[in-house]
PDB file of C-alpha atoms in Angstrom:
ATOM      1  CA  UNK A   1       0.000   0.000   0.000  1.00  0.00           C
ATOM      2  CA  UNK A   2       2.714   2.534   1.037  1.00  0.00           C
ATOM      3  CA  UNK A   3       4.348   2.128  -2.646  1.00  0.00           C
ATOM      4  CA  UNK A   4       0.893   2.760  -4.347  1.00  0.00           C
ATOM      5  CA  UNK A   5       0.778   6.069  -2.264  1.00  0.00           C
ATOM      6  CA  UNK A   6       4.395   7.148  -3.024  1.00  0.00           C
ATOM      7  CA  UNK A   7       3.631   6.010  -6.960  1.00  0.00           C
ATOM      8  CA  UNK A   8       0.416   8.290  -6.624  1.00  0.00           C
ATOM      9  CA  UNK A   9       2.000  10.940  -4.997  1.00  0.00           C
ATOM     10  CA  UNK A  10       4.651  11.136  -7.635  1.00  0.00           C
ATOM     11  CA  UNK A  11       2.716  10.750 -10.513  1.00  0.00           C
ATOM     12  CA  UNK A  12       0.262  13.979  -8.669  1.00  0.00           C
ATOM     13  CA  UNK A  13       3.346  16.036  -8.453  1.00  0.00           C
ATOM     14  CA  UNK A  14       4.630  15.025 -12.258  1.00  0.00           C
ATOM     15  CA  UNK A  15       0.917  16.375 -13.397  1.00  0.00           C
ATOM     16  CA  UNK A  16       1.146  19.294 -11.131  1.00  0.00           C
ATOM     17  CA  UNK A  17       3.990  20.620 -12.831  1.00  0.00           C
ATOM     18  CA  UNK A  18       3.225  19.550 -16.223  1.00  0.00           C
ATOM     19  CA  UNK A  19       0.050  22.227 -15.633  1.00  0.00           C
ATOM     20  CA  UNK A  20       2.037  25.098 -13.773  1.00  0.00           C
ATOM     21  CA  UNK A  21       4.625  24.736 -17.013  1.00  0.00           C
ATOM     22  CA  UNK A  22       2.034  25.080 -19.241  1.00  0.00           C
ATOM     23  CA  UNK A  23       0.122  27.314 -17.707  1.00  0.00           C
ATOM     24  CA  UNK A  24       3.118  29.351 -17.879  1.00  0.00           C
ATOM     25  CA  UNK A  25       3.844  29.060 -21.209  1.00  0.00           C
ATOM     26  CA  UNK A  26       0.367  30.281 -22.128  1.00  0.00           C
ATOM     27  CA  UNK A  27       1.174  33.357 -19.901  1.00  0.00           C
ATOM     28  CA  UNK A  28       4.067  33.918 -21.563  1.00  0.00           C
ATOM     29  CA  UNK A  29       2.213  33.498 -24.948  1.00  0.00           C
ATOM     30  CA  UNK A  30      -0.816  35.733 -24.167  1.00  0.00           C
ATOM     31  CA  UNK A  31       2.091  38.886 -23.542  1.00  0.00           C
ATOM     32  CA  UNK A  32       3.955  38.163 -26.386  1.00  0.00           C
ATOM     33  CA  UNK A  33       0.573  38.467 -28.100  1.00  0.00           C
ATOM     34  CA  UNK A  34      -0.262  41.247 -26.188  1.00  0.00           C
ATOM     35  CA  UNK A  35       3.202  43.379 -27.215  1.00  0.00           C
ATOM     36  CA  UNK A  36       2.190  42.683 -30.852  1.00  0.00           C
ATOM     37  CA  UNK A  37      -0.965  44.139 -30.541  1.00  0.00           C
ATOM     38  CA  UNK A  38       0.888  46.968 -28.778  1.00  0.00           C
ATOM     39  CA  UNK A  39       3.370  47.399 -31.596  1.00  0.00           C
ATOM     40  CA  UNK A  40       0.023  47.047 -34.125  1.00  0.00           C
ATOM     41  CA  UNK A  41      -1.374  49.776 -33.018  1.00  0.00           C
ATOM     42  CA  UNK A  42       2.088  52.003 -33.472  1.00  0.00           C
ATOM     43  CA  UNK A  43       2.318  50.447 -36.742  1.00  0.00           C
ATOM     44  CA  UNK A  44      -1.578  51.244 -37.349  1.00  0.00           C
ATOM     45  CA  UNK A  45      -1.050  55.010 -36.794  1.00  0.00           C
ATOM     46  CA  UNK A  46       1.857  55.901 -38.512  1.00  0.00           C
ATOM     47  CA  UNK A  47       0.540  54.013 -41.708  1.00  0.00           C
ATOM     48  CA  UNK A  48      -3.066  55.220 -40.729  1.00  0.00           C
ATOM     49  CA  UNK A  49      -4.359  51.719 -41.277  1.00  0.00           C
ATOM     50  CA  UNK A  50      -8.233  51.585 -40.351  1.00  0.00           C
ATOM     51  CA  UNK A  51      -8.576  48.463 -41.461  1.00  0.00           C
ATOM     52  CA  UNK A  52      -6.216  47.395 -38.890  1.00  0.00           C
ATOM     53  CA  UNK A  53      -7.614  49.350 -36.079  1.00  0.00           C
ATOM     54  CA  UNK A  54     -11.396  47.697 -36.653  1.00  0.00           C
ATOM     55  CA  UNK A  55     -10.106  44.413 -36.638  1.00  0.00           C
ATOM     56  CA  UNK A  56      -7.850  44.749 -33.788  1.00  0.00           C
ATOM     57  CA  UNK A  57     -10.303  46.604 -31.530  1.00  0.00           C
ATOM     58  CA  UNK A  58     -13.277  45.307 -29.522  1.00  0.00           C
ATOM     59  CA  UNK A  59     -16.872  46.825 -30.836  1.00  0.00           C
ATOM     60  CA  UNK A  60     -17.267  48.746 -27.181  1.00  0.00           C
ATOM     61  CA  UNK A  61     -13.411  50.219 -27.114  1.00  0.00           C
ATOM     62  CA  UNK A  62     -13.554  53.162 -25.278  1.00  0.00           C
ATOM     63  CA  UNK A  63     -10.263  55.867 -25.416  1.00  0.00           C
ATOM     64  CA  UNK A  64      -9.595  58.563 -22.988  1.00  0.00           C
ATOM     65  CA  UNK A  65      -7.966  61.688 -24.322  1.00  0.00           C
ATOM     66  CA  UNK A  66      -5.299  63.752 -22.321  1.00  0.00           C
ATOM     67  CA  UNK A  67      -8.193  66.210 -22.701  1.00  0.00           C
ATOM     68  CA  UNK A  68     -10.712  64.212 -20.456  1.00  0.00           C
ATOM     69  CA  UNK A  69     -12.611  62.900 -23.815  1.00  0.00           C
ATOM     70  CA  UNK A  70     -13.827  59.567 -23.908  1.00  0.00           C
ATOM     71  CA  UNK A  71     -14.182  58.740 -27.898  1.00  0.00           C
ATOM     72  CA  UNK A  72     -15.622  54.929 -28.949  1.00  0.00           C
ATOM     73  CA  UNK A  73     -14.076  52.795 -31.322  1.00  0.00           C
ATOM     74  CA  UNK A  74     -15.205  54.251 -34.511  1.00  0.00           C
ATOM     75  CA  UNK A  75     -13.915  57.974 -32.917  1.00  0.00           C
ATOM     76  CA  UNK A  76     -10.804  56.265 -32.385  1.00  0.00           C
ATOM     77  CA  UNK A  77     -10.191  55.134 -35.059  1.00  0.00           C
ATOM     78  CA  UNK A  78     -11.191  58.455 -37.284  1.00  0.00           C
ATOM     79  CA  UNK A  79      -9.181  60.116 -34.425  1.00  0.00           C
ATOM     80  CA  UNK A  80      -5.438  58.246 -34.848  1.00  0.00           C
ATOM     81  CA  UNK A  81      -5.688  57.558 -38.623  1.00  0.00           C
ATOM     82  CA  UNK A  82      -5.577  61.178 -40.205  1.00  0.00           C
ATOM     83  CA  UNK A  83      -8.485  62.930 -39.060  1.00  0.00           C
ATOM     84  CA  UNK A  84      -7.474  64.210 -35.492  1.00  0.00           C
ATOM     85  CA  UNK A  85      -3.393  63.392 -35.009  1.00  0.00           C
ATOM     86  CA  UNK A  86      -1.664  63.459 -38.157  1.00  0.00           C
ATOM     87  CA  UNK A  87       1.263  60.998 -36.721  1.00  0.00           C
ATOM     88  CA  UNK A  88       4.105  60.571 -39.627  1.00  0.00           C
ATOM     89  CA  UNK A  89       6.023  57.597 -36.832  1.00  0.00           C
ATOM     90  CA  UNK A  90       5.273  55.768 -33.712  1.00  0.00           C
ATOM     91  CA  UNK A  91       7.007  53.690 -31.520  1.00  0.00           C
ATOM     92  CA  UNK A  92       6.372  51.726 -28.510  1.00  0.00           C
ATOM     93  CA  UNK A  93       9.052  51.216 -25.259  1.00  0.00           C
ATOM     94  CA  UNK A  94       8.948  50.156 -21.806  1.00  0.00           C
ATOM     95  CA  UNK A  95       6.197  47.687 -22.406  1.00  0.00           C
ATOM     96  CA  UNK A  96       4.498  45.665 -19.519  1.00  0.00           C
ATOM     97  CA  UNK A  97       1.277  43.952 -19.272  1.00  0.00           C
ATOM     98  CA  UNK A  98      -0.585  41.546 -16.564  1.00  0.00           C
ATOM     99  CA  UNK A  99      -2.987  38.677 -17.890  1.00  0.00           C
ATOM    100  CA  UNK A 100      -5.382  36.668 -16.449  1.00  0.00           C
ATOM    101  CA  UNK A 101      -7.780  34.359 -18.576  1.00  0.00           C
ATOM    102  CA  UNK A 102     -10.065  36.088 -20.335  1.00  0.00           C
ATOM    103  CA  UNK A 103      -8.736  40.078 -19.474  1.00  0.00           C
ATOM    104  CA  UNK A 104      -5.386  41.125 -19.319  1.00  0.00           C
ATOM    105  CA  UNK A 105      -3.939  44.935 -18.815  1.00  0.00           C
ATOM    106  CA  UNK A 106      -1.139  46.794 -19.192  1.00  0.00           C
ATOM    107  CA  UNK A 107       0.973  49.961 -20.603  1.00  0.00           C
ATOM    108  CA  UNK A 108       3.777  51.271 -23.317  1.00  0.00           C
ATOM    109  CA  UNK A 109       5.516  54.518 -24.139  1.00  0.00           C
ATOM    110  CA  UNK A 110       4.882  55.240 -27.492  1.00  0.00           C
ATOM    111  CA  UNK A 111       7.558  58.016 -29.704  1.00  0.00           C
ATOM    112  CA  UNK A 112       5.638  59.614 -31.951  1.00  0.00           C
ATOM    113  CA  UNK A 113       6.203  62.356 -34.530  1.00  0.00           C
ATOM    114  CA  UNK A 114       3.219  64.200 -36.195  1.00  0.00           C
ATOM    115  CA  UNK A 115       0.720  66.866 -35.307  1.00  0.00           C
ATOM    116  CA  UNK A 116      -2.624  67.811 -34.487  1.00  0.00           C
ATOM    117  CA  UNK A 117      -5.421  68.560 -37.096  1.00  0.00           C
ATOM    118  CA  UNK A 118      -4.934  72.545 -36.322  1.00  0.00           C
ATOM    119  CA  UNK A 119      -0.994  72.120 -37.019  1.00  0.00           C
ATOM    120  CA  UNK A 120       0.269  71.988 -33.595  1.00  0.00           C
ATOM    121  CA  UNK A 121       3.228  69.657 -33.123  1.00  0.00           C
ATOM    122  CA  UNK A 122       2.283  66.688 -30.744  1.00  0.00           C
ATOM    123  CA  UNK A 123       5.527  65.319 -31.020  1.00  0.00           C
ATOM    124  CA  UNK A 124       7.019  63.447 -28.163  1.00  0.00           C
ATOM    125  CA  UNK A 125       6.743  60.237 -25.442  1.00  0.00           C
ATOM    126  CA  UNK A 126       3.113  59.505 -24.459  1.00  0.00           C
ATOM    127  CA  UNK A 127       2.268  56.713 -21.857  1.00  0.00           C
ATOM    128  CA  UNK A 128      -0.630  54.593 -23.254  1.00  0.00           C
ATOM    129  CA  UNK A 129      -2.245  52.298 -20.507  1.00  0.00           C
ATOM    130  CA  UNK A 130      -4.631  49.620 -22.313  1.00  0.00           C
ATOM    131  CA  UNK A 131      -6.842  46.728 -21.298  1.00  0.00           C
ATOM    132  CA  UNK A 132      -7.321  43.621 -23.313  1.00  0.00           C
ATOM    133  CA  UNK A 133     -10.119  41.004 -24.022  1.00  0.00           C
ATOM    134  CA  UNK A 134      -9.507  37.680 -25.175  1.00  0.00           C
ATOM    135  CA  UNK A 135     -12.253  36.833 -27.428  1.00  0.00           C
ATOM    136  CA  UNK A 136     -12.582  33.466 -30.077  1.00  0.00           C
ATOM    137  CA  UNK A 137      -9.862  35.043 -32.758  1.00  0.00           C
ATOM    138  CA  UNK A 138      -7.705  35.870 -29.954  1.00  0.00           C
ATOM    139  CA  UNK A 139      -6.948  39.510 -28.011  1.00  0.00           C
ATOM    140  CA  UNK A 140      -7.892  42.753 -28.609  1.00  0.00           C
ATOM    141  CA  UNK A 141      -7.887  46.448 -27.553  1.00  0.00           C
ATOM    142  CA  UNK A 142     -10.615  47.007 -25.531  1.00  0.00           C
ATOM    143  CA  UNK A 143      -9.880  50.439 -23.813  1.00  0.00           C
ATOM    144  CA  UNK A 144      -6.905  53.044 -24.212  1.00  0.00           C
ATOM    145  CA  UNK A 145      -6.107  55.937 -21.570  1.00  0.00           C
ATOM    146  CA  UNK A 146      -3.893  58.040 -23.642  1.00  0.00           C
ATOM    147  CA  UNK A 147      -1.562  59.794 -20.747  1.00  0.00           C
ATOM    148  CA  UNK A 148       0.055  63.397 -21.461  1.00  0.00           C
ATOM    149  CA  UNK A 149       3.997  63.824 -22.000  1.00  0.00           C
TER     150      UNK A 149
END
C-alpha cells in the first residue's frame, strides 16, 4: 500500500507541474501576443491603417484623451488615422502587461512624430495604458487611456 501512495503521490506532483509549465507558457504566450498588438497599433497610426484598427479593436473600445474625452471605437479610429493626429512615426518602449484568462492589462511609451489637425506639433513620449479582451480570434484592444507627455 505505502508504494501505491508514493507512486500516486509522484505521478500527482509530475501532473502538477506539467500544468504550472504550461500554464506558464500560455502566460508567456498571451504577452507576447499582447506586445504585438501593442506594436500594431504604433504600426496602425503611422501608416493610418483603419482596417487594422477595426479588426484589432473590440466593438465597445472606449479611449480617454489627455483632454478628459472619452471617444468609442469608430472615434478612435477616425481620431489616430488622419483625421485628429496626423502621426508621420510611432514607436512603442517600456512595455508591460498583466494577464489573467479572459482580461489582461497593461501599458507602453509610445515616440511619436506628427501633429494635431490645427498644425500643432504633438511630437514626443506619451504613456498609453490599455486593457485587453480575449475573445474566439484571440486579443484585442478594448480600452486606451492616452496619458500626457
Amino acid at each position: 500500500m505505502r508504494g501505491f501512495i508514493t507512486k500516486s503521490t509522484g505521478l500527482l506532483v509530475i501532473a502538477l507541474l506539467f500544468v504550472s509549465q504550461t500554464f506558464s507558457f500560455s502566460r508567456v504566450d498571451d504577452q507576447k501576443d499582447l506586445a504585438t498588438l501593442a506594436d500594431g497599433f504604433a504600426l496602425a497610426m503611422s501608416k493610418k491603417d483603419k482596417v487594422w484598427m477595426d479588426a484589432n479593436l473590440t466593438n465597445e473600445c472606449m479611449t480617454y484623451m489627455p483632454t478628459g474625452e472619452s471617444v468609442n471605437k469608430q472615434s478612435t479610429i477616425h481620431a489616430f488615422t488622419g483625421a485628429i493626429y496626423d502621426i508621420h512615426k510611432s514607436a512603442t518602449s517600456n512595455k508591460s502587461f498583466m494577464v489573467t484568462e479572459m482580461e489582461a492589462g497593461g501599458s507602453a511609451d509610445y515616440t511619436v512624430e506628427g501633429s494635431a489637425s490645427g498644425g500643432s506639433d504633438i511630437s514626443g513620449t506619451y504613456r498609453l495604458s490599455f486593457k485587453f479582451k480575449k475573445t474566439e480570434l484571440g486579443w484585442k484592444i478594448s480600452e486606451i487611456l492616452v496619458n500626457g507627455q
